[in-house]
Short mmCIF file of C-alpha atoms in Angstrom, two decimals:
data_model
loop_
_atom_site.label_atom_id
_atom_site.label_comp_id
_atom_site.label_asym_id
_atom_site.label_seq_id
_atom_site.Cartn_x
_atom_site.Cartn_y
_atom_site.Cartn_z
CA MET L 1 -110.38 157.22 -197.55
CA ALA L 2 -108.18 158.92 -194.64
CA LYS L 3 -111.23 160.21 -192.68
CA SER L 4 -113.05 157.08 -192.98
CA ASP L 5 -109.05 155.38 -191.68
CA ASP L 6 -109.32 157.91 -188.49
CA GLY L 7 -113.31 157.52 -187.54
CA LEU L 8 -112.23 154.01 -187.59
CA ARG L 9 -109.33 153.79 -185.59
CA ILE L 10 -111.66 156.05 -182.95
CA LEU L 11 -113.54 153.03 -183.39
CA GLN L 12 -111.02 151.15 -182.28
CA GLY L 13 -109.68 152.47 -179.24
CA LEU L 14 -113.43 153.51 -177.97
CA LEU L 15 -114.31 149.31 -178.23
CA VAL L 16 -111.14 148.77 -176.70
CA PHE L 17 -112.67 150.96 -174.04
CA GLY L 18 -115.67 149.29 -174.16
CA ASN L 19 -113.41 145.52 -173.54
CA VAL L 20 -111.79 146.38 -170.91
CA VAL L 21 -114.67 148.47 -168.66
CA ILE L 22 -116.41 144.98 -169.44
CA GLY L 23 -113.41 142.45 -168.41
CA MET L 24 -113.09 145.41 -164.79
CA CYS L 25 -117.14 144.34 -164.78
CA GLY L 26 -116.62 141.52 -164.92
CA ILE L 27 -114.44 141.05 -161.86
CA ALA L 28 -116.82 143.49 -159.57
CA LEU L 29 -119.67 140.29 -160.78
CA THR L 30 -118.28 138.23 -159.72
CA ALA L 31 -116.86 139.36 -156.96
CA GLU L 32 -119.92 141.21 -155.01
CA CYS L 33 -121.77 137.18 -156.60
CA ILE L 34 -119.45 135.94 -154.00
CA PHE L 35 -120.06 137.81 -151.38
CA PHE L 36 -123.94 137.46 -151.43
CA VAL L 37 -123.57 133.44 -151.94
CA SER L 38 -121.62 133.66 -148.63
CA ASP L 39 -124.54 134.53 -147.05
CA PRO L 40 -123.11 136.47 -144.02
CA HIS L 41 -125.99 137.26 -142.54
CA GLY L 42 -127.15 133.43 -142.35
CA PHE L 43 -130.42 134.06 -143.87
CA TYR L 44 -130.17 130.91 -146.38
CA PRO L 45 -131.74 128.68 -144.28
CA LEU L 46 -134.72 131.42 -144.04
CA LEU L 47 -134.98 131.49 -148.61
CA GLU L 48 -134.51 127.15 -148.78
CA ALA L 49 -136.86 126.83 -146.79
CA THR L 50 -139.22 128.70 -148.79
CA GLU L 51 -138.77 126.51 -150.92
CA ASN L 52 -137.43 128.98 -153.69
CA ASP L 53 -133.95 130.30 -153.43
CA ASP L 54 -133.94 131.16 -157.48
CA ILE L 55 -132.01 134.70 -155.77
CA TYR L 56 -129.18 132.47 -154.62
CA ALA L 57 -129.08 130.61 -158.19
CA ALA L 58 -129.28 134.87 -159.45
CA ALA L 59 -126.10 135.32 -158.13
CA TRP L 60 -125.23 131.70 -158.86
CA ILE L 61 -125.15 132.92 -162.51
CA GLY L 62 -123.77 136.08 -161.86
CA ILE L 63 -120.17 135.04 -160.48
CA PHE L 64 -120.00 132.57 -163.87
CA VAL L 65 -120.12 135.65 -165.74
CA GLY L 66 -118.29 137.64 -165.06
CA PHE L 67 -115.44 135.02 -165.39
CA ALA L 68 -116.96 135.08 -168.57
CA LEU L 69 -117.26 138.88 -169.53
CA LEU L 70 -112.86 139.12 -168.06
CA ALA L 71 -112.46 136.28 -170.32
CA LEU L 72 -114.83 137.43 -173.53
CA SER L 73 -113.76 140.47 -173.11
CA ILE L 74 -110.11 139.62 -173.28
CA LEU L 75 -110.66 138.18 -177.08
CA GLY L 76 -112.68 141.38 -178.03
CA ILE L 77 -109.49 143.26 -177.71
CA VAL L 78 -107.12 140.87 -179.23
CA GLY L 79 -109.85 140.47 -182.29
CA VAL L 80 -110.15 144.56 -182.58
CA ILE L 81 -106.96 144.79 -182.57
CA LYS L 82 -106.24 142.60 -184.92
CA SER L 83 -108.69 142.84 -186.97
CA ASN L 84 -109.55 139.68 -186.97
CA ARG L 85 -113.62 139.30 -188.77
CA THR L 86 -113.42 135.65 -187.31
CA LEU L 87 -112.41 136.35 -183.38
CA LEU L 88 -114.31 138.94 -183.20
CA LEU L 89 -116.98 137.26 -185.00
CA VAL L 90 -117.04 134.45 -181.69
CA TYR L 91 -116.50 137.09 -179.64
CA ILE L 92 -119.69 138.22 -180.70
CA ILE L 93 -121.77 135.23 -180.28
CA LEU L 94 -120.10 134.50 -177.00
CA MET L 95 -121.13 137.72 -176.01
CA LEU L 96 -124.44 136.98 -176.77
CA ILE L 97 -125.11 133.48 -174.27
CA THR L 98 -123.60 135.66 -171.90
CA TYR L 99 -125.45 138.43 -172.71
CA ALA L 100 -128.63 136.63 -172.08
CA PHE L 101 -126.91 134.36 -169.21
CA GLU L 102 -127.27 137.64 -167.74
CA MET L 103 -129.98 138.40 -168.14
CA ALA L 104 -131.49 135.82 -166.73
CA SER L 105 -130.22 135.94 -163.98
CA CYS L 106 -131.10 139.79 -163.53
CA ILE L 107 -134.93 139.01 -164.04
CA THR L 108 -134.41 136.28 -161.59
CA ALA L 109 -133.58 138.23 -158.79
CA ALA L 110 -135.97 140.80 -158.79
CA ALA L 111 -138.97 138.93 -159.41
CA GLN L 112 -137.78 136.63 -156.48
CA ARG L 113 -137.43 139.94 -154.79
CA ASP L 114 -141.27 140.54 -155.15
CA PHE L 115 -142.15 137.07 -153.50
CA LEU L 116 -140.41 137.91 -150.72
CA THR L 117 -143.10 139.85 -148.65
CA PRO L 118 -143.30 139.96 -144.67
CA ASN L 119 -146.59 137.64 -145.24
CA LEU L 120 -144.41 135.35 -146.19
CA PHE L 121 -141.71 135.65 -143.61
CA LEU L 122 -144.35 135.79 -141.24
CA LYS L 123 -146.15 132.54 -142.17
CA GLN L 124 -142.83 130.40 -142.56
CA MET L 125 -142.19 131.14 -139.46
CA LEU L 126 -145.27 130.99 -137.03
CA GLU L 127 -144.92 127.04 -139.33
CA MET L 128 -141.41 126.27 -137.79
CA TYR L 129 -139.96 128.01 -135.14
CA GLU L 130 -139.59 125.65 -132.87
CA LYS L 131 -141.97 123.03 -134.59
CA SER L 132 -141.63 119.56 -132.65
CA ASP L 133 -142.74 116.97 -134.34
CA PRO L 134 -141.99 117.24 -137.95
CA ASP L 135 -142.95 115.54 -140.98
CA ASN L 136 -139.95 113.64 -142.40
CA SER L 137 -135.85 113.93 -142.56
CA ASN L 138 -136.30 117.17 -145.28
CA ASP L 139 -138.44 119.27 -143.59
CA LYS L 140 -136.88 118.28 -139.69
CA GLY L 141 -133.35 119.70 -141.33
CA MET L 142 -135.56 122.95 -142.78
CA THR L 143 -137.73 123.36 -139.71
CA GLU L 144 -133.79 123.59 -137.49
CA GLY L 145 -132.68 126.15 -139.70
CA VAL L 146 -135.25 128.48 -139.32
CA THR L 147 -135.05 127.69 -135.49
CA LYS L 148 -131.38 128.65 -135.60
CA THR L 149 -131.65 131.76 -138.02
CA TRP L 150 -134.66 133.34 -136.40
CA ASN L 151 -133.09 132.54 -132.89
CA LYS L 152 -129.70 134.05 -133.57
CA LEU L 153 -132.05 137.53 -136.10
CA MET L 154 -134.09 138.02 -132.39
CA LEU L 155 -130.81 138.13 -130.13
CA GLN L 156 -128.03 140.03 -132.98
CA ASN L 157 -130.85 142.46 -133.72
CA HIS L 158 -132.87 142.50 -130.56
CA CYS L 159 -136.57 141.88 -132.33
CA CYS L 160 -138.60 139.66 -131.89
CA GLY L 161 -141.20 138.12 -134.86
CA VAL L 162 -141.86 139.57 -138.14
CA GLU L 163 -143.86 142.19 -137.52
CA GLY L 164 -143.52 142.60 -133.79
CA PRO L 165 -144.12 140.47 -130.25
CA SER L 166 -147.77 140.56 -130.71
CA ASP L 167 -147.30 137.51 -134.16
CA TRP L 168 -147.53 135.49 -131.98
CA GLN L 169 -150.24 135.78 -130.76
CA LYS L 170 -152.66 136.96 -132.84
CA TYR L 171 -152.07 133.62 -135.20
CA THR L 172 -151.72 130.41 -133.91
CA SER L 173 -148.27 128.60 -134.38
CA ALA L 174 -146.17 125.55 -134.05
CA PHE L 175 -144.20 127.30 -130.87
CA ARG L 176 -148.00 126.98 -129.31
CA ILE L 177 -148.32 124.08 -129.41
CA THR L 178 -145.29 122.99 -127.04
CA HIS L 179 -145.04 126.62 -124.76
CA SER L 180 -148.16 127.25 -123.39
CA ASP L 181 -150.00 130.75 -123.77
CA ALA L 182 -149.45 132.07 -119.77
CA ASP L 183 -145.54 130.89 -120.15
CA PHE L 184 -144.88 132.39 -122.73
CA PRO L 185 -146.70 134.51 -124.39
CA TRP L 186 -144.09 134.89 -127.53
CA PRO L 187 -140.59 132.89 -127.31
CA CYS L 188 -137.61 133.74 -124.21
CA ASN L 189 -135.51 134.93 -127.56
CA CYS L 190 -137.41 138.35 -127.20
CA CYS L 191 -136.48 138.74 -123.89
CA VAL L 192 -133.62 142.03 -123.05
CA MET L 193 -130.97 139.79 -122.14
CA ASP L 194 -127.73 140.22 -120.60
CA ALA L 195 -124.28 139.25 -121.32
CA GLN L 196 -124.94 135.63 -119.88
CA GLY L 197 -127.51 135.00 -122.85
CA SER L 198 -130.96 135.13 -119.71
CA PRO L 199 -133.43 138.23 -119.40
CA VAL L 200 -133.07 140.26 -117.96
CA ASN L 201 -136.58 140.20 -116.21
CA LEU L 202 -138.39 137.42 -116.75
CA ASP L 203 -141.62 138.85 -114.97
CA GLY L 204 -141.32 141.96 -116.50
CA CYS L 205 -140.74 140.30 -120.30
CA LYS L 206 -143.91 138.55 -119.88
CA LEU L 207 -145.59 141.16 -119.30
CA GLY L 208 -144.80 142.94 -122.40
CA VAL L 209 -142.62 145.73 -119.72
CA PRO L 210 -140.88 148.26 -122.89
CA GLY L 211 -137.06 147.94 -121.85
CA TYR L 212 -137.04 144.32 -121.01
CA TYR L 213 -138.36 142.20 -124.09
CA ASN L 214 -138.10 143.83 -127.58
CA SER L 215 -141.04 145.44 -129.45
CA ASN L 216 -140.24 145.73 -132.55
CA GLY L 217 -140.28 143.34 -135.80
CA CYS L 218 -137.25 141.70 -137.34
CA TYR L 219 -139.03 142.29 -140.69
CA ASP L 220 -136.61 146.00 -141.19
CA ALA L 221 -133.84 143.10 -140.46
CA ILE L 222 -134.03 140.94 -143.31
CA SER L 223 -134.99 143.12 -145.45
CA GLY L 224 -132.27 145.25 -145.67
CA PRO L 225 -129.69 142.25 -146.94
CA MET L 226 -131.70 140.55 -149.03
CA ASN L 227 -132.78 144.07 -150.91
CA THR L 228 -129.17 144.52 -151.06
CA HIS L 229 -128.37 140.78 -151.87
CA ALA L 230 -131.01 141.26 -155.32
CA TRP L 231 -130.43 144.97 -156.02
CA GLY L 232 -127.25 144.32 -156.28
CA VAL L 233 -126.97 141.20 -158.86
CA ALA L 234 -129.98 142.47 -160.80
CA TRP L 235 -129.53 146.38 -161.19
CA PHE L 236 -125.50 146.19 -161.63
CA GLY L 237 -126.20 143.21 -163.90
CA PHE L 238 -128.31 145.88 -165.94
CA ALA L 239 -125.65 148.27 -166.13
CA ILE L 240 -122.74 146.21 -167.06
CA LEU L 241 -126.18 144.79 -169.92
CA CYS L 242 -126.72 148.89 -171.01
CA TRP L 243 -122.66 148.81 -171.93
CA THR L 244 -122.35 145.57 -172.99
CA PHE L 245 -125.27 146.41 -175.78
CA CYS L 246 -123.40 149.10 -176.87
CA VAL L 247 -119.80 147.63 -177.46
CA LEU L 248 -121.49 145.22 -178.86
CA LEU L 249 -123.45 147.19 -181.56
CA GLY L 250 -120.11 148.62 -181.94
CA THR L 251 -118.69 145.47 -182.80
CA MET L 252 -120.34 144.68 -184.69
CA PHE L 253 -120.83 147.86 -186.72
CA TYR L 254 -116.40 147.31 -187.14
CA TRP L 255 -116.96 144.28 -187.97
CA THR L 256 -118.92 145.41 -191.33
CA ARG L 257 -115.57 147.57 -191.67
CA VAL L 258 -113.32 144.43 -191.09
CA GLU L 259 -110.84 144.08 -194.93
CA TYR L 260 -111.39 140.18 -194.80
CA HIS I 1 -196.77 158.41 -77.93
CA PRO I 2 -194.07 156.64 -75.82
CA HIS I 3 -192.38 154.62 -79.65
CA SER I 4 -193.33 157.58 -81.96
CA ARG I 5 -190.32 160.46 -81.33
CA PRO I 6 -187.78 159.16 -79.11
CA ARG I 7 -186.39 161.95 -76.53
CA HIS I 8 -183.55 160.49 -74.86
CA PRO I 9 -180.33 163.15 -75.37
CA ARG I 10 -178.16 159.82 -76.44
CA ALA I 11 -180.75 158.72 -78.66
CA ARG I 12 -179.88 160.15 -81.09
CA THR I 13 -176.34 159.74 -81.25
CA MET I 14 -177.19 155.77 -81.48
CA VAL I 15 -179.60 155.76 -84.40
CA PRO I 16 -176.18 156.72 -87.04
CA LEU I 17 -174.62 153.49 -85.37
CA LEU I 18 -177.86 151.41 -84.97
CA LEU I 19 -176.70 152.59 -88.85
CA LEU I 20 -173.42 151.05 -88.41
CA LEU I 21 -174.24 148.51 -86.59
CA LEU I 22 -176.71 146.77 -89.36
CA ALA I 23 -174.82 147.21 -92.20
CA THR I 24 -171.97 145.36 -90.98
CA ALA I 25 -174.10 142.82 -89.52
CA HIS I 26 -174.75 142.70 -92.89
CA GLY I 27 -171.70 142.36 -93.70
CA LEU I 28 -170.66 143.81 -97.25
CA VAL I 29 -169.75 147.47 -98.51
CA GLN I 30 -170.73 148.04 -102.02
CA LEU I 31 -166.99 150.76 -103.04
CA SER I 32 -167.81 152.25 -106.11
CA ASP I 33 -164.21 151.43 -107.69
CA LYS I 34 -163.93 148.71 -111.06
CA PRO I 35 -161.63 147.04 -111.28
CA LYS I 36 -159.94 147.98 -114.10
CA LEU I 37 -156.66 146.64 -116.51
CA ALA I 38 -153.54 147.98 -116.63
CA GLY I 39 -151.99 150.88 -118.03
CA SER I 40 -152.29 149.94 -122.14
CA ASN I 41 -148.55 150.64 -122.39
CA LEU I 42 -147.53 146.73 -121.31
CA GLY I 43 -147.27 144.30 -124.29
CA GLY I 44 -148.40 141.70 -122.38
CA LEU I 45 -151.61 143.36 -121.47
CA LYS I 46 -154.37 140.71 -123.19
CA THR I 47 -152.37 137.21 -124.38
CA THR I 48 -154.69 134.92 -125.42
CA SER I 49 -155.09 132.83 -121.72
CA THR I 50 -153.40 135.92 -119.30
CA PHE I 51 -154.83 139.46 -118.36
CA VAL I 52 -153.48 142.20 -116.62
CA LEU I 53 -155.27 144.39 -114.05
CA GLU I 54 -153.78 147.74 -111.39
CA GLN I 55 -153.32 146.35 -108.58
CA PRO I 56 -155.89 147.83 -106.30
CA ARG I 57 -154.80 150.60 -103.50
CA CYS I 58 -155.85 152.97 -102.07
CA VAL I 59 -159.22 150.89 -102.64
CA PHE I 60 -159.66 148.96 -99.48
CA LYS I 61 -158.82 151.72 -97.28
CA ASP I 62 -159.71 151.94 -93.43
CA TYR I 63 -160.06 148.66 -93.63
CA PRO I 64 -157.60 146.30 -90.90
CA ILE I 65 -153.79 145.65 -92.35
CA THR I 66 -155.47 141.50 -91.91
CA THR I 67 -157.88 141.53 -94.60
CA GLU I 68 -157.90 139.07 -97.62
CA ILE I 69 -158.54 141.00 -100.10
CA TRP I 70 -159.32 138.54 -102.69
CA LEU I 71 -160.01 138.44 -106.88
CA VAL I 72 -162.75 137.07 -108.16
CA VAL I 73 -163.35 135.85 -111.66
CA ALA I 74 -166.84 135.00 -113.37
CA ILE I 75 -168.48 134.97 -116.17
CA PRO I 76 -170.82 137.21 -117.14
CA GLU I 77 -173.71 134.46 -116.51
CA ALA I 78 -172.86 134.35 -113.14
CA VAL I 79 -172.55 138.52 -112.26
CA PRO I 80 -176.86 139.33 -111.23
CA ASP I 81 -177.07 136.51 -108.30
CA PHE I 82 -173.46 136.05 -107.23
CA ASN I 83 -173.36 135.02 -103.87
CA ASN I 84 -170.60 136.32 -101.78
CA SER I 85 -170.85 134.05 -98.71
CA VAL I 86 -169.76 131.40 -100.85
CA GLU I 87 -165.70 130.20 -99.10
CA PRO I 88 -163.18 130.35 -101.65
CA GLY I 89 -161.50 126.91 -101.92
CA THR I 90 -164.88 125.81 -102.60
CA PRO I 91 -165.35 123.26 -105.49
CA GLU I 92 -168.07 125.86 -105.89
CA ARG I 93 -165.83 128.61 -106.49
CA ALA I 94 -162.90 126.15 -108.02
CA PHE I 95 -160.73 127.31 -110.81
CA GLN I 96 -160.22 123.58 -112.11
CA GLU I 97 -164.05 123.56 -112.33
CA PHE I 98 -164.04 126.80 -114.05
CA PRO I 99 -165.89 127.85 -116.23
CA THR I 100 -168.82 124.37 -116.28
CA ARG I 101 -169.40 123.50 -112.92
CA ALA I 102 -168.10 125.89 -110.64
CA HIS I 103 -169.24 130.35 -112.13
CA ALA I 104 -166.87 131.72 -110.71
CA TYR I 105 -163.38 131.62 -108.97
CA MET I 106 -161.44 133.00 -107.07
CA THR I 107 -157.13 133.40 -106.16
CA LEU I 108 -154.59 135.57 -106.02
CA ASN I 109 -155.67 135.98 -102.03
CA THR I 110 -153.83 138.58 -100.24
CA THR I 111 -154.01 140.68 -97.42
CA LEU I 112 -154.24 144.47 -97.56
CA LEU I 113 -150.12 144.18 -96.81
CA ASN I 114 -149.39 143.78 -99.89
CA TYR I 115 -151.30 146.59 -101.87
CA PRO I 116 -149.75 149.46 -99.54
CA CYS I 117 -151.65 153.23 -99.50
CA PRO I 118 -150.77 155.25 -102.05
CA LYS I 119 -147.98 153.75 -104.87
CA SER I 120 -144.89 154.65 -104.96
CA PRO I 121 -144.27 157.19 -107.96
CA GLY I 122 -142.67 154.94 -110.61
CA GLU I 123 -143.76 151.04 -109.68
CA ILE I 124 -144.99 148.74 -112.22
CA THR I 125 -148.15 147.59 -109.34
CA VAL I 126 -149.80 145.22 -111.89
CA LEU I 127 -151.67 141.83 -111.06
CA ARG I 128 -151.08 139.50 -113.68
CA VAL I 129 -154.50 136.80 -113.96
CA GLY I 130 -153.30 133.62 -115.07
CA SER I 131 -149.59 132.97 -114.66
CA GLU I 132 -149.85 129.71 -112.61
CA THR I 133 -149.78 126.96 -114.70
CA ASN I 134 -147.99 124.06 -112.80
CA CYS I 135 -151.44 123.50 -110.50
CA THR I 136 -154.66 123.79 -113.10
CA LYS I 137 -155.56 120.37 -112.72
CA ASP I 138 -154.33 119.90 -109.81
CA MET I 139 -157.94 119.89 -107.60
CA SER I 140 -155.95 120.29 -104.23
CA ARG I 141 -155.24 124.40 -105.44
CA PRO I 142 -158.89 124.87 -105.91
CA THR I 143 -157.40 129.23 -105.55
CA CYS I 144 -154.59 128.11 -108.93
CA ASN I 145 -154.50 131.94 -110.72
CA GLY I 146 -154.44 129.23 -113.57
CA PRO I 147 -154.96 130.48 -117.32
CA LEU I 148 -158.74 131.13 -118.69
CA PRO I 149 -159.80 129.15 -119.88
CA GLY I 150 -161.12 130.56 -123.64
CA PRO I 151 -161.15 134.12 -125.02
CA GLY I 152 -164.29 135.55 -122.75
CA PRO I 153 -166.30 137.56 -121.90
CA TYR I 154 -164.51 137.19 -118.46
CA GLN I 155 -165.64 140.15 -115.01
CA VAL I 156 -163.81 140.43 -111.90
CA LYS I 157 -164.20 142.51 -108.53
CA PHE I 158 -162.22 142.81 -105.84
CA LEU I 159 -163.65 140.86 -102.55
CA ALA I 160 -162.53 141.57 -99.04
CA LEU I 161 -162.41 139.14 -96.25
CA ASN I 162 -162.33 139.83 -92.35
CA ASP I 163 -162.21 136.17 -90.43
CA SER I 164 -163.65 134.35 -93.97
CA GLU I 165 -166.56 136.34 -93.77
CA PRO I 166 -167.09 139.07 -96.89
CA VAL I 167 -166.36 143.24 -95.88
CA ALA I 168 -166.05 144.97 -98.60
CA GLU I 169 -167.01 144.78 -102.14
CA THR I 170 -165.34 146.86 -105.33
CA SER I 171 -168.31 146.91 -108.18
CA TRP I 172 -168.48 144.67 -110.81
CA SER I 173 -165.54 144.85 -113.48
CA ASP I 174 -166.36 146.24 -117.68
CA PRO I 175 -166.35 142.83 -119.29
CA ILE I 176 -163.25 141.35 -120.02
CA THR I 177 -162.31 139.70 -123.82
CA LEU I 178 -159.15 138.56 -124.48
CA ARG I 179 -157.54 137.85 -127.42
CA THR I 180 -158.39 135.03 -130.02
CA ALA I 181 -155.38 133.30 -132.78
CA GLN I 182 -156.00 133.19 -136.25
CA GLN I 183 -155.36 130.35 -138.17
CA TYR I 184 -151.73 131.40 -139.57
CA SER I 185 -152.25 129.17 -142.85
CA SER I 186 -155.00 131.69 -143.35
CA ILE I 187 -151.57 133.81 -143.90
CA PRO I 188 -152.20 135.08 -147.75
CA THR I 189 -148.59 134.77 -149.29
CA THR I 190 -149.55 134.66 -152.52
CA GLY I 191 -147.68 138.21 -154.18
CA ASN I 192 -149.37 141.56 -155.26
CA GLY I 193 -148.02 141.86 -158.14
CA HIS I 194 -144.39 142.35 -159.95
CA SER I 195 -143.49 146.06 -158.62
CA ALA I 196 -142.27 148.07 -160.88
CA SER I 197 -139.43 148.22 -161.85
CA MET I 198 -139.00 144.60 -161.70
CA ILE I 199 -141.41 145.44 -165.32
CA ALA I 200 -138.89 147.83 -167.01
CA LEU I 201 -135.97 146.29 -166.34
CA THR I 202 -137.25 143.18 -168.19
CA SER I 203 -139.28 145.25 -170.85
CA ILE I 204 -135.89 146.92 -171.23
CA LEU I 205 -133.14 144.13 -171.23
CA SER I 206 -135.19 142.13 -173.36
CA ILE I 207 -136.23 145.08 -175.58
CA LEU I 208 -131.75 145.27 -176.02
CA PHE I 209 -131.13 141.63 -176.14
CA ALA I 210 -134.01 141.83 -179.84
CA ILE I 211 -131.88 144.51 -180.86
CA LEU I 212 -128.58 142.55 -180.18
CA LEU I 213 -130.21 139.72 -182.14
CA ALA I 214 -131.41 141.49 -185.16
CA GLY I 215 -128.36 143.43 -185.79
CA LEU I 216 -126.69 139.74 -185.20
CA VAL I 217 -129.12 138.44 -188.27
CA ALA I 218 -127.58 141.72 -190.39
CA MET I 219 -124.17 141.12 -189.90
CA LEU I 220 -125.17 137.29 -190.87
CA VAL I 221 -127.26 138.62 -194.16
CA PHE I 222 -124.20 141.57 -195.22
CA TRP I 223 -122.33 138.29 -194.95
CA GLY I 224 -123.66 136.13 -196.97
CA SER I 225 -124.71 138.56 -199.75
CA ASP I 226 -121.50 140.66 -199.99
CA ALA I 227 -118.62 137.60 -199.42
CA CYS I 228 -116.80 138.46 -202.39
CA GLY I 229 -115.95 142.25 -203.24
CA SER I 230 -114.94 143.86 -200.34
CA SER I 231 -116.57 147.80 -199.11
CA GLY I 232 -114.41 148.54 -196.61
CA THR I 233 -112.33 150.53 -196.24
CA PHE I 234 -109.98 149.68 -193.35
CA THR I 235 -106.57 148.37 -194.64
CA LYS I 236 -104.44 145.61 -193.49
CA THR I 237 -100.87 146.18 -193.18
CA GLU I 238 -100.42 142.85 -194.55
CA ALA I 239 -100.31 141.72 -198.66
CA VAL I 240 -103.44 139.74 -198.96
CA SER I 241 -104.72 138.55 -202.62
CA VAL I 242 -102.86 139.73 -206.53
CA ARG I 243 -105.92 141.18 -207.79
CA ARG I 244 -106.87 143.17 -204.64
CA TYR I 245 -103.37 144.35 -205.37
CA ASN I 246 -103.60 144.72 -208.87
CA THR I 247 -106.81 146.55 -207.98
CA HIS I 248 -104.81 149.20 -206.11
CA HIS I 249 -101.88 149.14 -208.06
CA VAL I 250 -104.69 150.99 -211.06
CA TYR I 251 -105.76 153.57 -208.27
CA GLU I 252 -102.17 154.23 -206.94
CA GLN I 253 -101.52 155.56 -210.91
CA THR I 254 -104.35 157.67 -210.89
CA ALA I 255 -103.14 158.99 -208.04
CA ALA I 256 -100.22 159.75 -208.90
CA ARG I 257 -101.46 161.07 -212.55
CA LEU I 258 -103.69 163.30 -211.14
#
């Protein structure tokens, strides 16, 4: 009897430790998801225009799951120390619900990341950048968002187009309708700018002289932060869930051993 | 006999002079140089309506500096029977009528002063054909260097005029075909399926969740079947029901006896 007493005391200790870790991970998850939702790189208009911003929904779910994990871990610690079957049962059921939500968030983040291919951004850029005749006010909002985001992106990252300035030559675009090919082989923001925000050498930029225009594409600048966002939500969530799985199994076993 | 061979010594130098006079009388020296596109590291070498040529530096050597060099742009059909004597600026050579009523146009005229030879090293010496957009419909500017109306192909050559008389020309260039733009709606955006990591993540999480649900069910079944007795060995410090106390009392007594 003493031996199994010791065994259960160890289990109790482990469960308390497990719940402490869950609580801390919950705080970390909330913080991480708040960071992603705040959109520090300004890519949200691009995702909004794809009409599929599930990657942001996953981050929002992550915020609430983080809080829930923190609260439930405290409940779990109290339940384990008091060895109260009711508390532990409530804990287990609520944890399973939180588990399901977090699972949804991880899977959504991972699936949406696969959806955001270079071609998707290319088509969206060609369709919406500098579009002059939007269909309705919703379309207008999206095209303005896309145009502003691309302008900022091309200026800050010294890049042009998704794969390069040749995107504007290979395909027709809304930009091409209002800007003639001879005057603007590619948008003005693809030119190397001086401190005042005007091109260093406009003719050099139009000719495509290396050094006067941005010859590399912006896809790396977009995919880097987006990958961090998606994998941060998906894989950190996965790690938390694996740990939670062990703690929950331990709690269930502990529950069967507790005197009612 | 007097017409067969010139015997006079001065007559020997007369023959080449006569030939040169004949050539200039016909008005045209055919140079073997061909206009070519500029160096290929230019991003805008060929767009959908413009292209970039190398300047004809050191091509028209030995011609007076006031000679006017014109660029002739033509569709390949007009190349075999091209008439050099048609003056630039006439409707037959007007940019605005190209390519329907005029099969060629002449533009980018400048004197040899602007093509000094040899060229300074590191200098980019190019001509952008198609850069003037403000005179594409202006009939008063037939020598407009306007954007080309289609992807081509086109052939170009340089023509040197002295007082509106053609004196030299380069060979015709190889046919130049411009880029054609595809419709953006043809870009395929359907995904390439799901990545391996996403499938692994989904499957592992689903399995773990299933195990947890099974555990919960087992736990509740265990609770249901074991509602009355307790096989738990972990005792709480507070006192419980009287019956249990009696059972422990019996155990303690047995232990004390041993």
